Amino acid sequence: MEKVVYFIEGDGIGPEVWASARPVLDAAVKKAYGDSNKLVWKELLAGEKGVRETGENLPEATLTALKGAELAMKGPLGTPVGKGFRSLNVTLRQMFDLYACIRPIKYFPGIESPVKHPERVDMVIFRENTEDVYAGIEWAAGTPEAKKVVAFLRDEMGAKIADTAAVGIKPMTEKGCKRLARRAVKFAIDQKRPVVTLMHKGNIMKFTEGGFRAWGYEMAANEFPDQVMTEGQAAEGARKPVTINDRIADAMFQEVLIRPEKYSVVATTNLNGDYISDALAAQVGGLGLAPGVNMSDTLAFFEATHGTAPTIAGKDMANPGSLLLSGAMLLEHVGWFEAANLIHAAVSKTIAARKVTIDLASQIDGAKAVGCREFGEILGANL
Ligand code: NAI
């Protein structure tokens, strides 16, 4: 079986991490399936390379190809600070309605972690990507717009609110919350993960965050009655493959430190998801290795989660691990688990052998730093 993967090289360290990671992905597929499965790579231009070759940072041909694509993968894209330049990442997310941001968090033995038992963490975070305070609807304090909204809220809605307030809006819809929760539940069922936790702040924000919780439970009960049970039903003796529960966001931060082994798939709103993804990645010492994907109902767009690392670009120092592990997620997404497992095992083996890129070497006792290219070669040899 062949799978077409559209790829964007990206800016800064993008070309280096691709040159190092892509051969490892191809080699893993070959090792697992011989010639019967193959990734077919098709490059799309974006960012600086797009500007160089077409004059556009997001050429029409790239958008057209992505419209019909199922699988895509990207290196980091720079966002020059300045007026009139929107982040390409945000643009892509909005254009293609990539509503679920998915981040697996897992520990690789040998890496320094700030906690005693990082190996107990094995979670996949599903973060809603399009709603919540991230919708970007806000007005600066003292502006005529803010004053108008404040006046409406106070005079017509009876809200107590100061004239001088900056105001932001937190829109959350049933459709937006349910489609995110649905993805998380389907993933748990497909990948045989036992628990889905709805993480929210519904005790305080009753209709937005509380809505997320209620819609999540409702969706699971209506759409997956045979596969999913609540914690309460489990306590009464029900037996189904997946348990759905919910935790208030602040308690969840305590839980993932104290009892991480109890959690498996976490579905959450945009802002909570932003916080918990990075906190968990740091907990396993793995910000530099963290992979991710943004998904719509038709397109899965895998990405390295780091930026363009301009200060080390072109110096053969970058760690290709985040891109490589994003590729392993892609392999899992298409059901090629054997190839993905080979990659995870190769990363573990390479870290255990302590020959790693400099960012990891600084986190591993007695490790020797190797370049981006050599690291890729070692990973390939360790498959
Ligand atoms: P960054 O992730 O590029 O760098 C942060 C630090 O981590 C730097 O010290 C860098 O050298 C190091 N680093 C990052 N990736 C590394 C790797 N693979 N191997 C070794 N070291 C690595 O974040 P920063 O500096 O905030 O952003 C730089 C540019 O990247 C900006 O234009 C930003 O907008 C863009 N960016 C793009 C992202 C994306 O495309 N998904 C995500 C984050 C930032």
mmCIF file of N, CA and C in Angstrom, residues 131-132 170-174 176-178 181 198-219 244-249 267-270 272:
data_model
loop_
_atom_site.group_PDB
_atom_site.id
_atom_site.type_symbol
_atom_site.label_atom_id
_atom_site.label_comp_id
_atom_site.label_asym_id
_atom_site.label_seq_id
_atom_site.Cartn_x
_atom_site.Cartn_y
_atom_site.Cartn_z
ATOM 1 N N GLU A 131 -11.517 27.377 19.129
ATOM 2 C CA GLU A 131 -12.470 28.193 19.892
ATOM 3 C C GLU A 131 -11.804 28.769 21.140
ATOM 4 N N ASP A 132 -12.648 29.083 22.152
ATOM 5 C CA ASP A 132 -12.120 29.505 23.450
ATOM 6 C C ASP A 132 -11.488 30.902 23.333
ATOM 7 N N LYS A 170 -14.978 34.401 25.105
ATOM 8 C CA LYS A 170 -14.615 32.983 25.112
ATOM 9 C C LYS A 170 -15.741 32.186 24.474
ATOM 10 N N PRO A 171 -15.775 32.109 23.148
ATOM 11 C CA PRO A 171 -16.864 31.355 22.521
ATOM 12 C C PRO A 171 -16.562 29.862 22.506
ATOM 13 N N MET A 172 -17.557 29.064 22.869
ATOM 14 C CA MET A 172 -17.406 27.602 22.822
ATOM 15 C C MET A 172 -18.728 27.033 22.318
ATOM 16 N N THR A 173 -18.655 26.202 21.291
ATOM 17 C CA THR A 173 -19.898 25.660 20.731
ATOM 18 C C THR A 173 -20.025 24.169 21.019
ATOM 19 N N GLU A 174 -21.268 23.717 20.958
ATOM 20 C CA GLU A 174 -21.530 22.282 21.123
ATOM 21 C C GLU A 174 -20.797 21.511 20.025
ATOM 22 N N GLY A 176 -18.127 22.393 18.277
ATOM 23 C CA GLY A 176 -16.675 22.435 18.458
ATOM 24 C C GLY A 176 -16.214 21.505 19.578
ATOM 25 N N CYS A 177 -16.949 21.491 20.678
ATOM 26 C CA CYS A 177 -16.564 20.650 21.820
ATOM 27 C C CYS A 177 -16.782 19.175 21.507
ATOM 28 N N LYS A 178 -17.916 18.879 20.859
ATOM 29 C CA LYS A 178 -18.223 17.469 20.601
ATOM 30 C C LYS A 178 -17.262 16.856 19.589
ATOM 31 N N ALA A 181 -14.031 16.035 21.441
ATOM 32 C CA ALA A 181 -14.199 14.901 22.359
ATOM 33 C C ALA A 181 -14.382 13.602 21.570
ATOM 34 N N LEU A 198 -12.006 14.334 30.455
ATOM 35 C CA LEU A 198 -12.386 15.671 29.999
ATOM 36 C C LEU A 198 -11.821 16.661 31.018
ATOM 37 N N MET A 199 -10.874 17.473 30.608
ATOM 38 C CA MET A 199 -10.239 18.429 31.524
ATOM 39 C C MET A 199 -10.839 19.810 31.263
ATOM 40 N N HIS A 200 -11.360 20.440 32.321
ATOM 41 C CA HIS A 200 -12.138 21.676 32.135
ATOM 42 C C HIS A 200 -12.102 22.517 33.404
ATOM 43 N N LYS A 201 -12.609 23.713 33.320
ATOM 44 C CA LYS A 201 -12.710 24.586 34.494
ATOM 45 C C LYS A 201 -14.181 24.971 34.682
ATOM 46 N N GLY A 202 -15.016 23.934 34.559
ATOM 47 C CA GLY A 202 -16.460 24.147 34.542
ATOM 48 C C GLY A 202 -17.057 24.525 35.886
ATOM 49 N N ASN A 203 -16.295 24.361 36.968
ATOM 50 C CA ASN A 203 -16.819 24.793 38.275
ATOM 51 C C ASN A 203 -16.931 26.313 38.323
ATOM 52 N N ILE A 204 -16.129 27.004 37.554
ATOM 53 C CA ILE A 204 -16.152 28.469 37.550
ATOM 54 C C ILE A 204 -16.826 29.007 36.278
ATOM 55 N N MET A 205 -16.375 28.503 35.122
ATOM 56 C CA MET A 205 -16.966 28.968 33.852
ATOM 57 C C MET A 205 -17.992 27.926 33.422
ATOM 58 N N LYS A 206 -19.217 28.090 33.954
ATOM 59 C CA LYS A 206 -20.182 26.991 33.909
ATOM 60 C C LYS A 206 -20.688 26.664 32.520
ATOM 61 N N PHE A 207 -20.827 27.668 31.681
ATOM 62 C CA PHE A 207 -21.461 27.408 30.387
ATOM 63 C C PHE A 207 -20.445 27.135 29.278
ATOM 64 N N THR A 208 -19.245 27.699 29.409
ATOM 65 C CA THR A 208 -18.222 27.458 28.387
ATOM 66 C C THR A 208 -17.460 26.176 28.746
ATOM 67 N N GLU A 209 -16.664 26.235 29.807
ATOM 68 C CA GLU A 209 -15.903 25.051 30.228
ATOM 69 C C GLU A 209 -16.844 23.942 30.708
ATOM 70 N N GLY A 210 -17.899 24.357 31.417
ATOM 71 C CA GLY A 210 -18.897 23.379 31.868
ATOM 72 C C GLY A 210 -19.613 22.755 30.673
ATOM 73 N N GLY A 211 -19.834 23.571 29.645
ATOM 74 C CA GLY A 211 -20.434 23.057 28.409
ATOM 75 C C GLY A 211 -19.556 21.997 27.785
ATOM 76 N N PHE A 212 -18.270 22.256 27.762
ATOM 77 C CA PHE A 212 -17.325 21.286 27.201
ATOM 78 C C PHE A 212 -17.481 19.930 27.897
ATOM 79 N N ARG A 213 -17.573 19.979 29.228
ATOM 80 C CA ARG A 213 -17.722 18.745 30.011
ATOM 81 C C ARG A 213 -19.040 18.042 29.666
ATOM 82 N N ALA A 214 -20.128 18.797 29.720
ATOM 83 C CA ALA A 214 -21.452 18.196 29.505
ATOM 84 C C ALA A 214 -21.572 17.636 28.081
ATOM 85 N N TRP A 215 -21.100 18.396 27.099
ATOM 86 C CA TRP A 215 -21.208 17.938 25.709
ATOM 87 C C TRP A 215 -20.321 16.712 25.465
ATOM 88 N N GLY A 216 -19.199 16.678 26.153
ATOM 89 C CA GLY A 216 -18.311 15.522 26.017
ATOM 90 C C GLY A 216 -18.991 14.246 26.498
ATOM 91 N N TYR A 217 -19.596 14.324 27.692
ATOM 92 C CA TYR A 217 -20.301 13.148 28.230
ATOM 93 C C TYR A 217 -21.479 12.765 27.339
ATOM 94 N N GLU A 218 -22.206 13.795 26.884
ATOM 95 C CA GLU A 218 -23.394 13.534 26.069
ATOM 96 C C GLU A 218 -23.005 12.829 24.759
ATOM 97 N N MET A 219 -21.961 13.333 24.143
ATOM 98 C CA MET A 219 -21.496 12.736 22.889
ATOM 99 C C MET A 219 -21.117 11.270 23.118
ATOM 100 N N ILE A 244 -14.873 7.077 30.559
ATOM 101 C CA ILE A 244 -14.760 8.529 30.411
ATOM 102 C C ILE A 244 -14.975 9.162 31.777
ATOM 103 N N ASN A 245 -14.076 10.082 32.145
ATOM 104 C CA ASN A 245 -14.246 10.808 33.398
ATOM 105 C C ASN A 245 -13.924 12.269 33.152
ATOM 106 N N ASP A 246 -14.025 13.098 34.182
ATOM 107 C CA ASP A 246 -13.634 14.497 33.998
ATOM 108 C C ASP A 246 -12.898 14.991 35.222
ATOM 109 N N ARG A 247 -12.021 15.942 35.000
ATOM 110 C CA ARG A 247 -11.267 16.532 36.101
ATOM 111 C C ARG A 247 -11.221 18.041 35.899
ATOM 112 N N ILE A 248 -11.292 18.753 37.000
ATOM 113 C CA ILE A 248 -11.158 20.211 36.939
ATOM 114 C C ILE A 248 -9.682 20.536 36.688
ATOM 115 N N ALA A 249 -9.445 21.535 35.868
ATOM 116 C CA ALA A 249 -8.102 21.773 35.330
ATOM 117 C C ALA A 249 -7.016 21.861 36.406
ATOM 118 N N ALA A 267 -8.845 15.042 26.877
ATOM 119 C CA ALA A 267 -9.499 15.939 25.913
ATOM 120 C C ALA A 267 -9.759 17.246 26.616
ATOM 121 N N THR A 268 -9.347 18.350 26.014
ATOM 122 C CA THR A 268 -9.497 19.604 26.743
ATOM 123 C C THR A 268 -9.659 20.802 25.814
ATOM 124 N N THR A 269 -9.982 21.936 26.434
ATOM 125 C CA THR A 269 -10.230 23.167 25.691
ATOM 126 C C THR A 269 -8.888 23.805 25.304
ATOM 127 N N ASN A 270 -8.973 24.840 24.506
ATOM 128 C CA ASN A 270 -7.782 25.411 23.888
ATOM 129 C C ASN A 270 -6.720 25.901 24.890
ATOM 130 N N ASN A 272 -6.518 25.465 28.315
ATOM 131 C CA ASN A 272 -6.057 24.379 29.200
ATOM 132 C C ASN A 272 -5.080 23.476 28.459
#
